[in-house]
Short mmCIF file of C-alpha atoms in Angstrom, two decimals:
data_model
loop_
_atom_site.label_atom_id
_atom_site.label_comp_id
_atom_site.label_asym_id
_atom_site.label_seq_id
_atom_site.Cartn_x
_atom_site.Cartn_y
_atom_site.Cartn_z
CA LYS A 1 0.00 0.00 0.00
CA LYS A 2 1.17 3.49 -0.84
CA LYS A 3 1.53 5.81 2.07
CA LYS A 4 -0.40 9.02 1.87
CA LYS A 5 1.77 12.10 1.85
CA LYS A 6 1.09 14.50 4.63
CA PRO A 7 0.00 17.94 3.38
CA VAL A 8 2.73 20.56 3.65
CA PRO A 9 1.74 23.44 5.94
CA ALA A 10 0.99 26.63 4.04
CA GLY A 11 3.70 28.59 5.78
CA ARG A 12 6.35 26.00 4.93
CA ALA A 13 5.27 25.89 1.29
CA ARG A 14 5.50 29.63 1.03
CA ARG A 15 8.92 29.65 2.60
CA SER A 16 10.19 27.23 0.00
CA HIS A 17 9.19 29.60 -2.83
CA HIS A 18 10.07 33.02 -1.39
CA PRO A 19 13.29 34.44 0.03
CA PRO A 20 13.36 34.86 3.84
CA ARG A 21 13.67 38.64 3.69
CA ARG A 22 10.46 39.02 1.73
CA LEU A 23 8.56 36.84 4.21
CA GLU A 24 9.93 38.83 7.12
CA GLU A 25 8.76 42.06 5.49
CA GLU A 26 5.29 40.60 4.95
CA GLU A 27 5.10 39.45 8.57
CA GLU A 28 6.16 42.89 9.79
CA GLY A 29 3.53 44.46 7.60
CA LYS A 30 0.81 42.22 9.03
CA GLN A 31 1.82 43.08 12.60
CA LEU A 32 1.78 46.82 11.89
CA GLY A 33 -1.46 46.58 9.95
CA LYS A 34 0.11 47.82 6.76
CA PRO A 35 -1.78 47.00 3.57
CA LYS A 36 0.03 45.23 0.76
CA PRO A 37 1.54 47.65 -1.75
CA PRO A 38 -0.51 47.98 -4.93
CA LYS A 39 0.78 46.43 -8.12
CA PRO A 40 2.42 48.93 -10.48
CA PRO A 41 0.30 49.87 -13.50
CA PRO A 42 1.30 48.29 -16.82
CA LEU A 43 3.61 50.37 -19.00
CA LYS A 44 1.98 52.31 -21.77
CA PRO A 45 3.28 51.63 -25.27
CA PRO A 46 5.20 54.56 -26.79
CA LEU A 47 3.00 56.91 -28.76
CA GLN A 48 4.29 57.30 -32.29
CA PRO A 49 3.08 60.25 -34.35
CA PRO A 50 2.20 59.48 -37.94
CA LEU A 51 5.11 59.74 -40.33
CA GLN A 52 4.97 63.07 -42.10
CA LYS A 53 5.55 63.57 -45.78
CA GLN A 54 9.18 62.96 -46.61
CA SER A 55 11.09 66.14 -47.44
CA SER A 56 14.74 65.71 -46.56
CA VAL A 57 17.35 68.34 -47.19
CA GLY A 58 19.63 67.06 -49.90
CA SER A 59 16.96 64.84 -51.41
CA THR A 60 15.01 65.48 -54.58
CA SER A 61 12.09 67.43 -53.14
CA ASP A 62 10.09 70.44 -54.22
CA ALA A 63 10.12 73.97 -52.85
CA SER A 64 8.07 72.91 -49.83
CA THR A 65 11.36 71.79 -48.27
CA GLU A 66 12.21 75.43 -47.69
CA ARG A 67 9.00 76.29 -45.83
CA ALA A 68 8.72 76.01 -42.10
CA SER A 69 6.10 73.49 -41.08
CA SER A 70 3.44 73.99 -38.44
CA PRO A 71 4.51 73.82 -34.77
CA THR A 72 5.26 70.34 -33.52
CA PRO A 73 2.40 69.03 -31.33
CA LEU A 74 3.48 68.00 -27.86
CA ILE A 75 3.11 64.30 -27.15
CA LYS A 76 2.32 63.63 -23.51
CA ASP A 77 3.02 60.52 -21.43
CA ARG A 78 5.53 59.05 -23.86
CA CYS A 79 7.43 56.15 -22.33
CA GLY A 80 11.18 55.80 -22.57
CA GLN A 81 12.24 54.11 -25.79
CA GLY A 82 15.22 52.24 -24.43
CA PHE A 83 18.14 54.58 -25.12
CA CYS A 84 18.07 57.27 -22.42
CA LEU A 85 16.85 56.87 -18.86
CA LEU A 86 17.98 60.44 -18.14
CA ASN A 87 18.31 63.07 -20.83
CA ASN A 88 21.67 64.64 -20.07
CA VAL A 89 21.42 67.66 -22.32
CA ALA A 90 17.93 68.60 -21.13
CA ILE A 91 19.06 68.27 -17.51
CA ALA A 92 22.10 70.45 -18.25
CA ALA A 93 19.91 73.12 -19.86
CA LYS A 94 17.46 73.23 -16.96
CA TYR A 95 20.27 73.24 -14.39
CA ALA A 96 22.00 76.16 -16.09
CA LEU A 97 18.78 78.16 -16.27
CA LEU A 98 17.96 77.56 -12.60
CA GLN A 99 21.38 77.62 -10.95
CA HIS A 100 23.06 80.27 -13.11
CA ALA A 101 20.08 82.46 -13.90
CA ALA A 102 22.08 85.67 -13.65
CA ALA A 103 24.44 84.65 -16.45
CA VAL A 104 22.34 82.17 -18.44
CA ARG A 105 18.94 83.34 -19.59
CA ARG A 106 18.80 81.51 -22.93
CA VAL A 107 20.21 78.09 -23.85
CA ALA A 108 20.69 76.70 -27.35
CA ILE A 109 21.06 72.96 -28.01
CA ILE A 110 22.66 71.77 -31.26
CA ASP A 111 22.10 68.07 -31.90
CA TRP A 112 24.15 66.47 -34.67
CA ASP A 113 23.53 62.87 -33.63
CA LEU A 114 22.38 60.74 -36.57
CA HIS A 115 18.93 60.12 -35.05
CA HIS A 116 16.37 62.81 -34.33
CA GLY A 117 16.37 63.75 -30.65
CA ASN A 118 12.63 63.42 -30.21
CA GLY A 119 13.04 63.03 -26.44
CA THR A 120 15.07 66.23 -26.09
CA GLU A 121 12.64 68.13 -28.27
CA GLU A 122 9.60 66.97 -26.31
CA ILE A 123 11.21 67.67 -22.93
CA VAL A 124 12.35 71.23 -23.62
CA ARG A 125 9.13 72.16 -25.43
CA SER A 126 7.05 70.78 -22.58
CA TRP A 127 8.53 73.49 -20.36
CA GLY A 128 6.41 76.01 -22.25
CA CYS A 129 9.12 78.66 -22.37
CA ASP A 130 10.89 80.46 -25.16
CA ASN A 131 14.38 80.52 -23.66
CA VAL A 132 15.58 77.13 -25.00
CA LEU A 133 16.32 76.56 -28.68
CA TYR A 134 16.62 73.02 -30.01
CA ALA A 135 18.28 72.54 -33.41
CA SER A 136 18.83 69.09 -34.92
CA LEU A 137 20.37 67.74 -38.11
CA HIS A 138 19.53 64.06 -38.53
CA GLY A 139 18.90 61.26 -40.98
CA ALA A 140 15.35 60.71 -42.14
CA GLU A 141 13.56 58.31 -44.41
CA GLN A 142 10.54 56.02 -44.08
CA PHE A 143 10.95 53.53 -41.20
CA PHE A 144 14.25 55.11 -40.09
CA TYR A 145 14.26 55.37 -36.30
CA PRO A 146 12.59 57.20 -34.59
CA GLU A 147 10.44 58.36 -37.55
CA THR A 148 10.09 61.88 -36.14
CA GLY A 149 11.44 65.20 -37.35
CA THR A 150 10.92 64.08 -40.93
CA ALA A 151 10.02 67.52 -42.31
CA LEU A 152 12.05 70.72 -42.32
CA GLN A 153 10.92 72.89 -39.39
CA LEU A 154 12.09 76.45 -38.86
CA GLU A 155 10.63 78.09 -35.76
CA PRO A 156 12.11 80.62 -33.31
CA THR A 157 12.97 77.87 -30.81
CA LEU A 158 12.92 74.75 -33.00
CA VAL A 159 14.97 73.78 -36.04
CA ASN A 160 14.68 70.29 -37.52
CA VAL A 161 16.76 69.54 -40.61
CA PRO A 162 16.12 66.03 -42.00
CA LEU A 163 18.86 64.69 -44.24
CA ALA A 164 18.64 61.97 -46.87
CA ARG A 165 20.64 58.75 -46.81
CA GLY A 166 24.11 59.23 -48.27
CA THR A 167 24.29 62.99 -47.63
CA PRO A 168 27.93 63.98 -48.27
CA PRO A 169 29.98 66.25 -45.98
CA ASP A 170 29.71 69.39 -48.12
CA GLU A 171 25.90 69.23 -48.19
CA TYR A 172 25.78 68.54 -44.44
CA LEU A 173 27.94 71.57 -43.65
CA ALA A 174 25.93 73.67 -46.09
CA ALA A 175 22.72 72.69 -44.27
CA PHE A 176 24.32 73.61 -40.94
CA ASP A 177 25.35 77.02 -42.28
CA ARG A 178 21.99 77.62 -43.96
CA TYR A 179 19.62 76.65 -41.14
CA VAL A 180 21.39 76.26 -37.80
CA VAL A 181 23.79 79.21 -37.82
CA PRO A 182 21.12 81.85 -38.62
CA ALA A 183 18.81 80.37 -35.96
CA ILE A 184 21.55 80.60 -33.31
CA ASP A 185 22.44 84.13 -34.41
CA ALA A 186 18.81 85.22 -34.12
CA PHE A 187 18.31 83.48 -30.76
CA ARG A 188 21.55 84.83 -29.19
CA PRO A 189 22.00 82.22 -26.43
CA ASP A 190 24.05 82.64 -23.27
CA LEU A 191 25.08 78.96 -23.27
CA LEU A 192 25.55 76.50 -26.13
CA LEU A 193 25.08 72.77 -25.53
CA LEU A 194 26.11 70.10 -28.05
CA SER A 195 24.40 66.72 -28.33
CA CYS A 196 27.53 65.39 -29.94
CA GLY A 197 26.81 62.08 -31.64
CA PHE A 198 29.28 60.57 -34.10
CA ASP A 199 27.00 57.98 -35.68
CA ALA A 200 26.61 60.07 -38.85
CA HIS A 201 30.18 59.09 -39.77
CA ARG A 202 30.56 57.08 -42.97
CA ASP A 203 32.09 54.10 -41.09
CA ASP A 204 29.78 54.11 -38.09
CA ALA A 205 27.67 51.04 -38.94
CA PRO A 206 29.29 47.65 -38.19
CA ASP A 207 29.25 46.86 -41.91
CA LEU A 208 30.78 50.30 -42.66
CA SER A 209 27.62 51.45 -44.45
CA GLY A 210 26.90 54.67 -42.58
CA PHE A 211 23.55 56.36 -43.21
CA ILE A 212 25.25 59.74 -43.69
CA ARG A 213 28.75 59.95 -45.15
CA LEU A 214 30.56 62.35 -42.78
CA GLU A 215 34.33 62.29 -42.31
CA VAL A 216 36.54 63.04 -39.31
CA GLU A 217 37.30 66.41 -40.93
CA THR A 218 33.55 67.13 -41.03
CA TYR A 219 33.31 66.89 -37.24
CA THR A 220 36.35 69.12 -36.90
CA ALA A 221 34.62 71.70 -39.10
CA LEU A 222 31.36 71.38 -37.14
CA THR A 223 33.24 71.83 -33.88
CA ALA A 224 34.92 74.97 -35.19
CA ARG A 225 31.55 76.38 -36.27
CA ALA A 226 29.99 75.63 -32.87
CA ALA A 227 32.92 77.22 -31.05
CA ALA A 228 32.63 80.32 -33.23
CA LEU A 229 28.94 80.62 -32.33
CA ALA A 230 29.78 80.24 -28.63
CA LYS A 231 32.41 82.97 -28.86
CA ARG A 232 30.05 85.26 -30.75
CA HIS A 233 27.11 84.97 -28.36
CA CYS A 234 28.01 83.09 -25.18
CA GLY A 235 31.37 84.44 -24.16
CA GLY A 236 32.82 81.07 -25.18
CA ARG A 237 30.49 79.03 -22.92
CA LEU A 238 30.08 75.68 -24.67
CA LEU A 239 29.41 72.22 -23.23
CA SER A 240 29.67 69.07 -25.34
CA LEU A 241 27.93 65.83 -24.33
CA LEU A 242 28.74 62.55 -26.05
CA GLU A 243 25.79 60.88 -27.78
CA GLY A 244 25.68 58.10 -30.39
CA GLY A 245 28.54 56.23 -32.02
CA TYR A 246 28.65 52.46 -32.51
CA ASN A 247 31.84 51.74 -34.43
CA LEU A 248 34.55 52.07 -31.79
CA ASP A 249 37.34 52.76 -34.28
CA ALA A 250 35.40 55.61 -35.90
CA LEU A 251 34.18 56.84 -32.51
CA GLU A 252 37.74 57.09 -31.20
CA LYS A 253 38.95 59.10 -34.19
CA ASN A 254 35.94 61.43 -34.24
CA ALA A 255 35.95 62.07 -30.50
CA GLU A 256 39.67 62.81 -30.52
CA ALA A 257 39.32 65.26 -33.40
CA HIS A 258 36.38 66.94 -31.66
CA VAL A 259 38.24 67.41 -28.36
CA VAL A 260 41.43 68.58 -30.07
CA GLU A 261 39.46 71.23 -31.97
CA LEU A 262 37.67 72.34 -28.79
CA VAL A 263 41.01 72.79 -27.04
CA HIS A 264 42.39 74.63 -30.07
CA GLN A 265 39.39 76.97 -30.17
CA ALA A 266 39.52 77.60 -26.42
CA ALA A 267 43.23 78.48 -26.38
CA PRO A 268 43.88 82.23 -26.27
CA PRO A 269 45.48 83.61 -29.41
CA PRO A 270 49.23 84.18 -29.18
CA PRO A 271 50.25 87.76 -28.44
CA PRO A 272 51.32 89.76 -31.48
CA ALA A 273 55.05 89.77 -32.05
CA GLU A 274 56.68 93.03 -30.96
CA PRO A 275 58.54 94.83 -33.73
CA THR A 276 62.31 94.58 -33.50
CA PRO A 277 63.73 97.94 -32.41
CA PHE A 278 66.07 99.63 -34.90
CA ALA A 279 69.71 99.29 -33.95
CA PRO A 280 72.32 101.39 -35.80
CA PRO A 281 75.14 99.38 -37.38
CA PRO A 282 78.40 99.28 -35.45
CA ALA A 283 81.10 101.84 -36.40
CA ALA A 284 83.49 99.14 -37.61
CA ALA A 285 80.92 97.92 -40.11
CA VAL A 286 80.36 101.46 -41.40
CA ALA A 287 84.12 101.99 -41.82
CA ALA A 288 84.49 98.72 -43.70
CA VAL A 289 81.70 99.64 -46.12
CA ALA A 290 83.26 103.07 -46.71
CA ALA A 291 86.69 101.56 -47.36
CA GLY A 292 85.22 99.12 -49.85
CA ALA A 293 83.45 101.91 -51.67
CA ALA A 294 86.66 103.97 -51.86
CA ALA A 295 88.63 101.04 -53.24
CA ALA A 296 86.02 100.61 -55.97
CA GLY A 297 86.31 104.26 -56.93
CA MET A 298 82.85 105.15 -55.64
CA SER A 299 82.40 108.58 -54.12
#
């Protein structure tokens, strides 16, 4: 005959499936009359706006590319999309405005990461103020992440410049000069922040098929332009924050070139060379020249 197994007491069964610390906390809660904590609500899926009509700078588009689009609608309650738990550049902007209000009244953010900074844009625009400018140059085509900022937008505090796949360095720099520089000049910030991504480099993708075809020299030129804007409006106040870059070899070269150019731009110019004071020639030299002239029959 098979022996019947004795039922395991409920407490012992629970202890075999839960760590001791959790059971102790539950027992303490029962003794103090604390209710069980409610379960957290399920995460909401990210809200994706519909993809706008494609009109990338550098692509074959009509004159509508040059027109500023309507203001970007704010999207509330968007969940994180897996890349940034904390938005460093937005935090830096808010900190500067709050902690250094006497010196920093307006902040401009230039974002040259390959992907549109939809999180940065939504955060700074949700503040409802006009003292933060966000300007982004980024790749854009259908189904290219994050499928936002796909139309040219030119507003007093928002500049979105979508760029087509394969945009070469000269067209990228031309777009920067045409759209970003005038916006910064008109805004006149007291602090310039860079969302400095290097994933628009031609060798960024693992298979060396970068979406945009920038070179190391392109980032040097961009850095020089940003430093010039900071000198012109911000007294040289510029802060660069590293963003995207997935090919470590390319990332190393681009980051080094960027930092070297920042140091070069920050260095004070050398003092002008003082003119050499005039010193009359020694008497012996004058006598020698006179003797030579006399020997040659020159008067």
